[in-house]
mmCIF file of C-alpha atoms and ligand atoms in Angstrom:
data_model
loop_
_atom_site.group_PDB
_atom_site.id
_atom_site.type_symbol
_atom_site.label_atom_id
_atom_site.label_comp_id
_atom_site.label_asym_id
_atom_site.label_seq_id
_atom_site.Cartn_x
_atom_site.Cartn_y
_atom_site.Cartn_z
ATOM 1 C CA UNK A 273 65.422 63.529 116.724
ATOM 2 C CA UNK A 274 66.993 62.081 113.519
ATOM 3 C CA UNK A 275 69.369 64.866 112.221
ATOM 4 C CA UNK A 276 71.267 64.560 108.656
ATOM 5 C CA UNK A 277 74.656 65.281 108.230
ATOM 6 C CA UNK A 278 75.410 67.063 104.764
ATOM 7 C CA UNK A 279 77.725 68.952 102.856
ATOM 8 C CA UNK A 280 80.247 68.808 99.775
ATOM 9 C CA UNK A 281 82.898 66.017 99.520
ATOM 10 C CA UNK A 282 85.477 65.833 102.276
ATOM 11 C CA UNK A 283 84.085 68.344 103.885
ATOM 12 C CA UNK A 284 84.354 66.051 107.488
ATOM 13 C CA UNK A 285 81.029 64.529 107.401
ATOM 14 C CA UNK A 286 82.070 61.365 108.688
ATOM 15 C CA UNK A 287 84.546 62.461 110.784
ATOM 16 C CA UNK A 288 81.881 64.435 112.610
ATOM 17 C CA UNK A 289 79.628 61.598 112.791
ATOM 18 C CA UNK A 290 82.685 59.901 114.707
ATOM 19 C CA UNK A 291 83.042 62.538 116.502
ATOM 20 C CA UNK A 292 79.205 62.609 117.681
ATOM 21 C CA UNK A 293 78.376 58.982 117.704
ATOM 22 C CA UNK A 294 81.758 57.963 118.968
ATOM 23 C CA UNK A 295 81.892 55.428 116.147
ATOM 24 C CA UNK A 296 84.854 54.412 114.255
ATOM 25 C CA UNK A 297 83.774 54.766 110.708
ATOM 26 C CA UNK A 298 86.379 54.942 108.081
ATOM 27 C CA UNK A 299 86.806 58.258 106.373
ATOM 28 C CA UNK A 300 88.035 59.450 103.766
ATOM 29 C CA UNK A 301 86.514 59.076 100.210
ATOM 30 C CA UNK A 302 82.387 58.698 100.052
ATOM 31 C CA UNK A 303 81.212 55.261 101.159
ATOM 32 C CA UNK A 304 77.830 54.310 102.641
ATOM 33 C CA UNK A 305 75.322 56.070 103.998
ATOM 34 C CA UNK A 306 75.335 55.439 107.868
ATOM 35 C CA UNK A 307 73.541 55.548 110.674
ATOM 36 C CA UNK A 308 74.551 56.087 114.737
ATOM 37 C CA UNK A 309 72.575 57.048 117.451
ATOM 38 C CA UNK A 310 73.882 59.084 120.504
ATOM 39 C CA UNK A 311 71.981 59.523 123.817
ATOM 40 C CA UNK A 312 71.664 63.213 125.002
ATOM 41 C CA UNK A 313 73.466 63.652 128.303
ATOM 42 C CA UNK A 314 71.559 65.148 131.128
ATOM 43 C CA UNK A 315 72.893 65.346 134.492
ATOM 44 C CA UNK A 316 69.530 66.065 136.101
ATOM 45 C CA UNK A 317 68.644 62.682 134.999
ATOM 46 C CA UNK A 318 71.831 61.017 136.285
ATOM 47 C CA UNK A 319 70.940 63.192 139.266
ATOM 48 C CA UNK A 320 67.304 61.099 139.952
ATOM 49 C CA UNK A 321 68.551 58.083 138.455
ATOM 50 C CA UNK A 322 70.357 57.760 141.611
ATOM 51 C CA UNK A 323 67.581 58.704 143.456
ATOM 52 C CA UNK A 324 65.270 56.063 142.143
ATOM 53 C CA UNK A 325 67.539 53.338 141.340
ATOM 54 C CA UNK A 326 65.172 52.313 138.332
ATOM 55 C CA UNK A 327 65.480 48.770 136.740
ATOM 56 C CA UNK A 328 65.949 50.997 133.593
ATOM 57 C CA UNK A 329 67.551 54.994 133.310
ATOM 58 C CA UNK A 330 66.299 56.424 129.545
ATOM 59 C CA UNK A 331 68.011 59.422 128.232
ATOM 60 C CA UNK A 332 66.643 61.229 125.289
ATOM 61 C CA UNK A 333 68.450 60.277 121.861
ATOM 62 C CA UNK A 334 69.702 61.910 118.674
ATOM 63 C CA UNK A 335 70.320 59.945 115.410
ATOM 64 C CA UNK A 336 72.828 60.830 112.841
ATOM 65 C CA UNK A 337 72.693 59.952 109.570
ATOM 66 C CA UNK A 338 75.762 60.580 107.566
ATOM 67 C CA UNK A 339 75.336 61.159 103.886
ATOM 68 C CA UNK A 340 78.369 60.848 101.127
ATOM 69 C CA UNK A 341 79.147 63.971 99.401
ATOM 70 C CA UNK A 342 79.134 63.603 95.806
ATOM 71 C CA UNK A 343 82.874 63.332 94.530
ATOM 72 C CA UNK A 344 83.609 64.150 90.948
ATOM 73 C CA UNK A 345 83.533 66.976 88.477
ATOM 74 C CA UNK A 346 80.707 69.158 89.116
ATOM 75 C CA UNK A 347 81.239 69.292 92.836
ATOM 76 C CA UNK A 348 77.759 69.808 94.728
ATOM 77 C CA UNK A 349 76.873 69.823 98.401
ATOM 78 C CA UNK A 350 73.146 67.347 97.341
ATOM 79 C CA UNK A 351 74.211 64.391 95.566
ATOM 80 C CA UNK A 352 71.053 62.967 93.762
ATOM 81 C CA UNK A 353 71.519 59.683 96.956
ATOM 82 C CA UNK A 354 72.088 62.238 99.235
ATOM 83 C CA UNK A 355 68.755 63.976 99.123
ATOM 84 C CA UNK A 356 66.576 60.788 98.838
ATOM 85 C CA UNK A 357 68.271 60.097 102.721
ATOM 86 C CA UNK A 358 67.951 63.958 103.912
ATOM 87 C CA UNK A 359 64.613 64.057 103.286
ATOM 88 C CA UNK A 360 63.324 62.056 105.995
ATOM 89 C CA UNK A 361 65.552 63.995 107.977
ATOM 90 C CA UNK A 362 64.313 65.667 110.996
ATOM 91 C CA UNK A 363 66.967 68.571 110.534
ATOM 92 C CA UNK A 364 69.904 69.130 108.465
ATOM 93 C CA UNK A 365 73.254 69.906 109.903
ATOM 94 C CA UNK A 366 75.288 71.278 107.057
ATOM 95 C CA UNK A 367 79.340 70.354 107.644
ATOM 96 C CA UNK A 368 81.523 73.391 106.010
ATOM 97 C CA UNK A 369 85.339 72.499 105.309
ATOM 98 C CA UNK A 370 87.147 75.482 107.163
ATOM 99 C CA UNK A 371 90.768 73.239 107.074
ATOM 100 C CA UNK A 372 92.872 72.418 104.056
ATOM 101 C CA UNK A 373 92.477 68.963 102.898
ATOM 102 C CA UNK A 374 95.103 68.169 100.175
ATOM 103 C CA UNK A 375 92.985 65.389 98.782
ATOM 104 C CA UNK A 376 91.148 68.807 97.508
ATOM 105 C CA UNK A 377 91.831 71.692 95.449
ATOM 106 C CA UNK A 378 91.474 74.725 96.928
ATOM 107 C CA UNK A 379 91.413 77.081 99.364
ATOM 108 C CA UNK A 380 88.840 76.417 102.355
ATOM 109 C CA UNK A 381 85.763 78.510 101.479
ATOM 110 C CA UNK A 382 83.135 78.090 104.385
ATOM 111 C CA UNK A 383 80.967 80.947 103.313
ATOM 112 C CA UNK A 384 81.183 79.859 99.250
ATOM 113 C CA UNK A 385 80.239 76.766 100.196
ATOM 114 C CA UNK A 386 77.389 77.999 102.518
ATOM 115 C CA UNK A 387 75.978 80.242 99.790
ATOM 116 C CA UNK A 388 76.224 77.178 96.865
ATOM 117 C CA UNK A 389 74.201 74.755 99.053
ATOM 118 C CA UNK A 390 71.737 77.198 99.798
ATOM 119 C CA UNK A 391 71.464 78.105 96.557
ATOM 120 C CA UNK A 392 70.830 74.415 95.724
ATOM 121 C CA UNK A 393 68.319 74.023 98.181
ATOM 122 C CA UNK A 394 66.535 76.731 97.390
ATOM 123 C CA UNK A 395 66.755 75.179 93.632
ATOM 124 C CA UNK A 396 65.622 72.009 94.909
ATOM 125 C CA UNK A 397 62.863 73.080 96.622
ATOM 126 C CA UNK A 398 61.806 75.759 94.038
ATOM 127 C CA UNK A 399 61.122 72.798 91.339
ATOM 128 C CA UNK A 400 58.761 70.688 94.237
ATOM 129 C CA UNK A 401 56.310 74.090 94.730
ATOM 130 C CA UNK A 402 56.357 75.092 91.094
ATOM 131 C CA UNK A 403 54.756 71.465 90.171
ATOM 132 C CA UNK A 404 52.409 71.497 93.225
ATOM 133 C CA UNK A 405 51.507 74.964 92.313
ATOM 134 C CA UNK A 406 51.013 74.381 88.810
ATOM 135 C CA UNK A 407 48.741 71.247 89.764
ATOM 136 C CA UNK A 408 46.750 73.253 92.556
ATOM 137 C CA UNK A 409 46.084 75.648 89.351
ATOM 138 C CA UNK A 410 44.933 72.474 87.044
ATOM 139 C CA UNK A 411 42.770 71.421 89.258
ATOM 140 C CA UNK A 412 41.003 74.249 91.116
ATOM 141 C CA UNK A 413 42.513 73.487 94.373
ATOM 142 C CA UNK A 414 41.238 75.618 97.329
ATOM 143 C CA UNK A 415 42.327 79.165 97.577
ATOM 144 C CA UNK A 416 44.248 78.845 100.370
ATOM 145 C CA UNK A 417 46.178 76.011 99.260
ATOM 146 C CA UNK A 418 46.837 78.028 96.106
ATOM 147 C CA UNK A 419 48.094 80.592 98.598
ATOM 148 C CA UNK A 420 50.458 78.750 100.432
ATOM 149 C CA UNK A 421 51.998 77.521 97.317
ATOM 150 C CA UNK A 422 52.063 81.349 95.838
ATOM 151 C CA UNK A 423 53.634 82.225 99.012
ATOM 152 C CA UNK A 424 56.169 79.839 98.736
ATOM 153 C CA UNK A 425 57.326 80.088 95.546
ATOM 154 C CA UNK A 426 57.561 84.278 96.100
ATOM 155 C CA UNK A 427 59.861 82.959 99.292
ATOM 156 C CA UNK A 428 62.316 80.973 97.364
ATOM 157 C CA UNK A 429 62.660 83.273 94.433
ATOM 158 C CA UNK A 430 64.083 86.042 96.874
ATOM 159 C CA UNK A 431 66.282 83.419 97.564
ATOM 160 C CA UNK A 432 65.158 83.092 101.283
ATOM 161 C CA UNK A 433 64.944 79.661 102.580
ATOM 162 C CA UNK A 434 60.696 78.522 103.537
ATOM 163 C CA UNK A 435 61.636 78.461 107.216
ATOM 164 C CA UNK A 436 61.981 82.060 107.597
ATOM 165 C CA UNK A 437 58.112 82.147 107.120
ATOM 166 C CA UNK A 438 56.202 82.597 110.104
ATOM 167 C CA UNK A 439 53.414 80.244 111.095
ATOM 168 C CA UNK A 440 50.513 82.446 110.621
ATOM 169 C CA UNK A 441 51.498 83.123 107.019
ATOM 170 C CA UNK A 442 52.107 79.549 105.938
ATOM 171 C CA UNK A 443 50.220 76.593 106.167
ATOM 172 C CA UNK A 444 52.684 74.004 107.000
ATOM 173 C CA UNK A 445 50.882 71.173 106.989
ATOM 174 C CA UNK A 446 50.136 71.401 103.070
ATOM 175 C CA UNK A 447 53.768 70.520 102.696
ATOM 176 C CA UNK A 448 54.220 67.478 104.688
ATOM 177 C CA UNK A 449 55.697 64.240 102.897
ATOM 178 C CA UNK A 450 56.955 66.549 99.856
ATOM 179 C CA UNK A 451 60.581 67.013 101.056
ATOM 180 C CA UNK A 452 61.476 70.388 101.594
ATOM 181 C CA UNK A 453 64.200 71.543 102.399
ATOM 182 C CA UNK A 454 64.838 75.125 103.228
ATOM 183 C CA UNK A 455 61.708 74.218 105.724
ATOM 184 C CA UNK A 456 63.761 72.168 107.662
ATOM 185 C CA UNK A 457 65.778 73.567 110.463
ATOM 186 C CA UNK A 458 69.551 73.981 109.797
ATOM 187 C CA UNK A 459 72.840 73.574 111.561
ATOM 188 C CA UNK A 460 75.812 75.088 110.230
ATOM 189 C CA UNK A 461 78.750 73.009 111.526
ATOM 190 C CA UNK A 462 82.037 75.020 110.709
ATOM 191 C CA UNK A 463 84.784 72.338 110.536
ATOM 192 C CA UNK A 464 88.337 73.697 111.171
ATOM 193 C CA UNK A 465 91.904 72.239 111.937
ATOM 194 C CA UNK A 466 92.702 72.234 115.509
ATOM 195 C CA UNK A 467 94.811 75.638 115.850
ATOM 196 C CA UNK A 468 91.947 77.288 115.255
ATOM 197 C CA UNK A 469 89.597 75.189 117.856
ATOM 198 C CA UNK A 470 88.539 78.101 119.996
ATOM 199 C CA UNK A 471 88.212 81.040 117.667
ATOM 200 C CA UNK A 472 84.311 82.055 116.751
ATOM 201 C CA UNK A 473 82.893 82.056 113.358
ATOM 202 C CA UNK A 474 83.786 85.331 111.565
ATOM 203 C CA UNK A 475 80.958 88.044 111.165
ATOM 204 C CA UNK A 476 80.185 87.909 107.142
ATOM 205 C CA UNK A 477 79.712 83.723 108.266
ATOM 206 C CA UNK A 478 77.454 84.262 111.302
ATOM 207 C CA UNK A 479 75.519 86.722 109.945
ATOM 208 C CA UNK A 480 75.089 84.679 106.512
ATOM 209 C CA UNK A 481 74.263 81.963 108.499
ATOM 210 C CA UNK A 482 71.873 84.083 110.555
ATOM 211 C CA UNK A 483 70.170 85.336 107.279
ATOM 212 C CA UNK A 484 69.325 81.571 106.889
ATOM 213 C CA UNK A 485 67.451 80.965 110.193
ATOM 214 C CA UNK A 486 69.794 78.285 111.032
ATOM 215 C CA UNK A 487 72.365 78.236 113.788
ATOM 216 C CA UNK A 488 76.176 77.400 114.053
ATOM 217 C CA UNK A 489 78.594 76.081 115.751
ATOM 218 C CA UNK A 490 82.126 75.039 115.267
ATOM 219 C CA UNK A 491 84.334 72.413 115.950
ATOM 220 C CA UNK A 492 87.717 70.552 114.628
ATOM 221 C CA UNK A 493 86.164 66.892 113.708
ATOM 222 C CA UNK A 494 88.941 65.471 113.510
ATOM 223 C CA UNK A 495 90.848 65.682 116.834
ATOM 224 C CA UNK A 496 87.601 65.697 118.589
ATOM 225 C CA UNK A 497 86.319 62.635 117.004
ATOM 226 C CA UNK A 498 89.336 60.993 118.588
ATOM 227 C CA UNK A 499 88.731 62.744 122.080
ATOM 228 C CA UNK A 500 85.147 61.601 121.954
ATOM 229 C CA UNK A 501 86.328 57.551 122.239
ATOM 230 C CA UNK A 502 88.184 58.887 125.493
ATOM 231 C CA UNK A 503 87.421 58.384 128.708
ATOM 232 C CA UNK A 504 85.363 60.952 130.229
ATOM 233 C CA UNK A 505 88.068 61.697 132.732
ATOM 234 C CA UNK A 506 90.698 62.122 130.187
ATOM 235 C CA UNK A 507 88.354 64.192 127.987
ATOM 236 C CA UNK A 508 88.097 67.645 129.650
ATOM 237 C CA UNK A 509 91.863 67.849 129.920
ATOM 238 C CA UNK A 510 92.279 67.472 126.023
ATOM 239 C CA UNK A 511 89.848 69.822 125.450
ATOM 240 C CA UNK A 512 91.104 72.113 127.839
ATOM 241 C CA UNK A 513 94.235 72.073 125.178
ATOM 242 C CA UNK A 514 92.117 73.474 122.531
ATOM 243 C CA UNK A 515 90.619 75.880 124.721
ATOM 244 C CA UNK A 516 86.718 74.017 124.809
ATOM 245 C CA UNK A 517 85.176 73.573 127.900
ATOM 246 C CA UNK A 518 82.656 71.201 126.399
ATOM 247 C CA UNK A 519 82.838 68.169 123.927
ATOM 248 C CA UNK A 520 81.515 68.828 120.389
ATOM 249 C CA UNK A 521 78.433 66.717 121.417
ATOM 250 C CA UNK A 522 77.909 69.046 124.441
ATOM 251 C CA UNK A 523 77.699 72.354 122.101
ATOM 252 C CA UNK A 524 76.201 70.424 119.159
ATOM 253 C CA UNK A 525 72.983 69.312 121.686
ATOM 254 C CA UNK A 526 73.045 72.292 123.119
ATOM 255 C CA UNK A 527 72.828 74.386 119.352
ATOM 256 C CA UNK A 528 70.161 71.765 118.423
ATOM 257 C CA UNK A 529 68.202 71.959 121.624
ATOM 258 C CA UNK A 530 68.503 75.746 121.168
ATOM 259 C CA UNK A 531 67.653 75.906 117.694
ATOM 260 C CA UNK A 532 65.011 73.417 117.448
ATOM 261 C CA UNK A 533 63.014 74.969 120.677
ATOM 262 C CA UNK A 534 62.992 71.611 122.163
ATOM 263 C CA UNK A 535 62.956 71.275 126.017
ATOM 264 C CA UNK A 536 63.007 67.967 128.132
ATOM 265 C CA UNK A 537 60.373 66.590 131.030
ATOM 266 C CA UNK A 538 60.991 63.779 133.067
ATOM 267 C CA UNK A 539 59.429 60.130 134.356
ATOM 268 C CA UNK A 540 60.404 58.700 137.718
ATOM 269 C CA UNK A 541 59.557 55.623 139.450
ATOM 270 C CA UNK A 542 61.550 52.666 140.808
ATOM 271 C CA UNK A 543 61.146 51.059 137.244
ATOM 272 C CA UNK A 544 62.181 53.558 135.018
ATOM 273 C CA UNK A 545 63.406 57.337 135.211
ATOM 274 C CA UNK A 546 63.416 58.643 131.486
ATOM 275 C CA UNK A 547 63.551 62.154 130.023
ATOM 276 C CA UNK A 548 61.114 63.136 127.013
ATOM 277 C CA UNK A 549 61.633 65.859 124.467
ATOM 278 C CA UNK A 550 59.098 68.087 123.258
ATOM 279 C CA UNK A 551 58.965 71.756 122.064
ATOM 280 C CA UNK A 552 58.628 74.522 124.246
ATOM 281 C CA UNK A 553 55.168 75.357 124.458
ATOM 282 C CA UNK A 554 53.647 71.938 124.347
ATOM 283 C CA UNK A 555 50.664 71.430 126.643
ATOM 284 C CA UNK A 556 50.533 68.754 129.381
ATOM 285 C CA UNK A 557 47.728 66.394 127.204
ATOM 286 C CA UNK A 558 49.840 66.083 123.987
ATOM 287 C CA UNK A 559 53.113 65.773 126.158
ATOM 288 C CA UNK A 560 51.652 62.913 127.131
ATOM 289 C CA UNK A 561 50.984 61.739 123.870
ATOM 290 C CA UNK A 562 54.983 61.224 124.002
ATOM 291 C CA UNK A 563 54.885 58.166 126.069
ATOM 292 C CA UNK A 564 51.372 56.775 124.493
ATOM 293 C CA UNK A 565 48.859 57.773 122.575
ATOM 294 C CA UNK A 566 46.124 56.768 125.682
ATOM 295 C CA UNK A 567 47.760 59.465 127.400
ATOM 296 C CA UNK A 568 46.826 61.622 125.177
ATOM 297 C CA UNK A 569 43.440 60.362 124.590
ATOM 298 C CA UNK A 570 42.364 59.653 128.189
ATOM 299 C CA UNK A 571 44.132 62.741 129.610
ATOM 300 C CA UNK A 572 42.954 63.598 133.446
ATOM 301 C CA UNK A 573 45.347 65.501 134.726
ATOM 302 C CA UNK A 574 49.047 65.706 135.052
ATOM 303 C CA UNK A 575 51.060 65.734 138.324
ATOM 304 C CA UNK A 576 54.032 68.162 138.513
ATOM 305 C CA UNK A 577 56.801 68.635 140.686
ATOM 306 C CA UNK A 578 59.615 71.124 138.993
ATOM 307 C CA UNK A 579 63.233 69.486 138.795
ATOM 308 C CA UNK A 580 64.464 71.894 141.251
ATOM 309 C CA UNK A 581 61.678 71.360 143.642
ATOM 310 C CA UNK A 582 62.000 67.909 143.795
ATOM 311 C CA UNK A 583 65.614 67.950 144.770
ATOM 312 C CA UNK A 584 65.618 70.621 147.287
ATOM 313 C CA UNK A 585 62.925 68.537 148.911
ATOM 314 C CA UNK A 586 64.275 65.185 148.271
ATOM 315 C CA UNK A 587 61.013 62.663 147.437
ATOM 316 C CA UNK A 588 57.691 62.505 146.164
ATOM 317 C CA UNK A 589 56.066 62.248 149.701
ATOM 318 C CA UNK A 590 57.709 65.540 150.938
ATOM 319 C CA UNK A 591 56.995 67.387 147.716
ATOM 320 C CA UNK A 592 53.444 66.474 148.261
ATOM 321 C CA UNK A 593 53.769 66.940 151.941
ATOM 322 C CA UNK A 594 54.603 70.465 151.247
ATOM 323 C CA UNK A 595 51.724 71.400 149.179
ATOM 324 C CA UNK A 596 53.988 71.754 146.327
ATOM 325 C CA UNK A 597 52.525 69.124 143.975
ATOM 326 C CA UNK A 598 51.221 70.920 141.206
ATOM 327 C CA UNK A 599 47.851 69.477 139.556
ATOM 328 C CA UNK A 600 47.597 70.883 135.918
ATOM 329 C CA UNK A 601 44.959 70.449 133.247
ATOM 330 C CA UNK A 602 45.253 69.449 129.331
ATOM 331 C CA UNK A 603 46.192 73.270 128.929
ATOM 332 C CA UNK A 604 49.233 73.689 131.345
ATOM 333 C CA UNK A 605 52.495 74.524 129.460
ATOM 334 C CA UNK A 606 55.233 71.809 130.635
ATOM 335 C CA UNK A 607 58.391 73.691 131.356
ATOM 336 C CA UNK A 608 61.771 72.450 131.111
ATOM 337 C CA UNK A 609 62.420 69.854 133.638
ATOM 338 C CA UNK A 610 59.143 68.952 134.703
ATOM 339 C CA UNK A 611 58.718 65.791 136.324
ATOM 340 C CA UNK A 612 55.588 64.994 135.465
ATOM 341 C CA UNK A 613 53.095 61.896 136.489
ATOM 342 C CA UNK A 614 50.068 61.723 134.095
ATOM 343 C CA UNK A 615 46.648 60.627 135.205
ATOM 344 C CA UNK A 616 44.491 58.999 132.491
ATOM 345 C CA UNK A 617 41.503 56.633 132.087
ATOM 346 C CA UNK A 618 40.900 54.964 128.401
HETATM 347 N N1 GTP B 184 92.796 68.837 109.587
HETATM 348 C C1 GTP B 184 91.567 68.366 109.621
HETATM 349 N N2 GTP B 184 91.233 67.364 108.803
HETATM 350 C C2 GTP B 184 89.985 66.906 108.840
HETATM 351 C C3 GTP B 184 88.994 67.456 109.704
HETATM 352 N N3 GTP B 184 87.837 66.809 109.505
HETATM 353 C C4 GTP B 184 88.093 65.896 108.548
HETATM 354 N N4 GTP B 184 89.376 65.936 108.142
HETATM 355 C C5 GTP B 184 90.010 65.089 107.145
HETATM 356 O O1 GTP B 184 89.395 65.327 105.896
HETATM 357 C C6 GTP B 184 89.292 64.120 105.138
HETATM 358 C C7 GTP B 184 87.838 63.888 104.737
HETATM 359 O O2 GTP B 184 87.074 63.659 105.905
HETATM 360 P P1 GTP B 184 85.693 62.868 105.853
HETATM 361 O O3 GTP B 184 85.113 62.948 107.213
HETATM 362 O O4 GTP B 184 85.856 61.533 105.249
HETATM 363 O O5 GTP B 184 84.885 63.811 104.877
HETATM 364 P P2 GTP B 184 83.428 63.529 104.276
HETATM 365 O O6 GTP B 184 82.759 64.840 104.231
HETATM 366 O O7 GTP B 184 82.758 62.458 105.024
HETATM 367 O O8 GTP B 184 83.780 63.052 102.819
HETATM 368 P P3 GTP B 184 82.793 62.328 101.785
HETATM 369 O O9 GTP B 184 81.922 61.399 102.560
HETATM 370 O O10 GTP B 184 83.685 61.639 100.825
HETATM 371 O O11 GTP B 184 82.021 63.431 101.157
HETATM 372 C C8 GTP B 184 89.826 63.021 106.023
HETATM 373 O O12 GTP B 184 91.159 62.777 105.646
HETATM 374 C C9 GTP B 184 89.775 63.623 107.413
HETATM 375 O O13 GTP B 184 90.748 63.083 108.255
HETATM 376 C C10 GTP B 184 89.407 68.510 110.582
HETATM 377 O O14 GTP B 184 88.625 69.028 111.400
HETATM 378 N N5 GTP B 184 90.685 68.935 110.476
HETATM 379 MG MG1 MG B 185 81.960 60.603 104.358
#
């Protein structure tokens, strides 16, 4: 999952994307756009990674790309760069300064600066469906694709962001490749100085943020980017301090995971144990269009043992033994924590 990180100048962007990645870039003032990846901890797979003893363990990964605000006069949270990198974004995560930073003028104002870069999404977006529409007009596009645009545009001008739309009322797939963003699922990261680690996000906040679709969390980049190059052991204590019982990473996977639907299945097998992502109510045949596309197209069957199963009876052959393999068809809904084997024939 490729997730950007955006938001107005000094907001913390990069010190989050320390604080995530575990990198060391400089902060500060702008600089380059970056990139880090981060592999989502999962104990279950540590858990049969020991089991297996695989020549190779694969955790699920996130990527964070870290975007420079745009610095300067007429302060705004998209920076003309900044949205030619967030739109191949998978999902946004929008960093809100909730600290004083003197380089800055001003109060913090999380929920001012939530409203302006919705309102500049919404903006942003509202110009790409106005052309498409006007174009689907011009040339006596289909109705439905006339439709979708209408509905669109209706969306944005009541200011509510295109994700809020269900499914059956929107044809996604007539928007793919234009960039937009309101469509995209959001993060709200609330970024605060470290006295105020453990407090929640105040109501008018959540329920803005609610309003939106998206989901937040918060955390105090700075101090936590520097407990995230720690040593596990060491970690929990320090956290402890600020009255967190989990890294930032911890609650920001757990948000996304949350957010985004997304659950995990597993692989096992003396050369690799590896845990896939895919959203809930994915069936078994294009889960396995995850590891390969034959898997997909020369689906059999798939072979499933729950997580929990497996390790209260301890191997494949007992499992099976048992009578507690499970043999699904194309149409079977993985759950969380399958371990799955998948049968195919190309
Ligand atoms: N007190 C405090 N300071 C922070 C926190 N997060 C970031 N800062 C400081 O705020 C300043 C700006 O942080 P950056 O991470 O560079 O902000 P940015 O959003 O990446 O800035 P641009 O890329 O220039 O838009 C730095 O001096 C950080 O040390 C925080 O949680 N608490
Ligand atoms: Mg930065």
């Amino acid at each position: 999952m490729k997730i950007g990180l955006v938001g107005f100048a000094g907001s913390g962007k990069t010190t989050v994307f320390n604080t995530m990645t575990g990198l060391d870039a400089p902060v500060g003032y702008g600089g380059d756009v970056r990139l880090g990846t981060v592999r989502v901890p999962d104990e279950r797979i540590d858990r049969l990674s020991d089991m297996f003893s695989p020549k190779k363990t694969t955790f699920a990964e996130m990527s964070f790309c870290d975007v420079p605000g745009e610095h300067g006069s007429d302060k705004k949270g998209l920076s003309p760069r900044g949205l030619q990198q967030i739109r191949d974004q998978e999902a946004l995560c929008l960093v809100l300064r909730d600290f004083d930073n003197p380089a800055l003028d001003g109060a913090p104002d999380p929920l001012g600066d939530l409203e302006a870069f919705h309102a500049e999404c919404i903006f942003a977006d509202l110009e790409i469906v106005e052309k498409r529409l006007e174009r689907a007009v011009k040339e006596r596009a289909e109705g439905h694709e006339i439709a979708a645009f209408e509905t669109a545009k209706a969306t944005l001008e009541e200011e509510r962001p295109i994700r809020l739309v269900p499914d059956d009322q929107l044809d996604r797939t007539l928007f793919r490749g234009y960039g937009i963003l309101t469509d995209r699922p959001l993060l709200v990261a609330v970024n605060r100085s470290e006295d105020r680690a453990a407090e929640s996000i105040p109501t008018d906040l959540a329920a803005a943020i609610e309003s939106m679709g998206a989901a937040g969390l918060t955390l105090c980049a700075s101090i936590e980017a520097d407990i995230a190059g720690m040593e596990p052991g060491d970690q929990k204590e320090f956290l402890a301090d600020l009255g967190l019982s989990e890294s930032a990473l911890a609650r920001f996977i757990r948000t996304a995971y949350g957010l985004l639907d997304l659950i995990s299945y597993f692989t096992v097998g003396t050369d690799e144990v590896r845990a896939w992502t895919v959203r809930r109510g994915t069936n078994a045949q294009r889960a396995a269009g995850k590891i390969h596309s034959d898997l997909e197209r020369g689906f059999i069957r798939a072979e499933v043992t729950p997580y929990a199963v497996f390790m209260e009876l301890g191997s494949e052959q007992a499992v099976k033994d048992a009578g507690k393999l499970q043999v699904e068809g194309k149409t079977y809904i993985v759950q969380d924590a399958d371990i799955m084997n998948i049968r195919f024939n190309v």
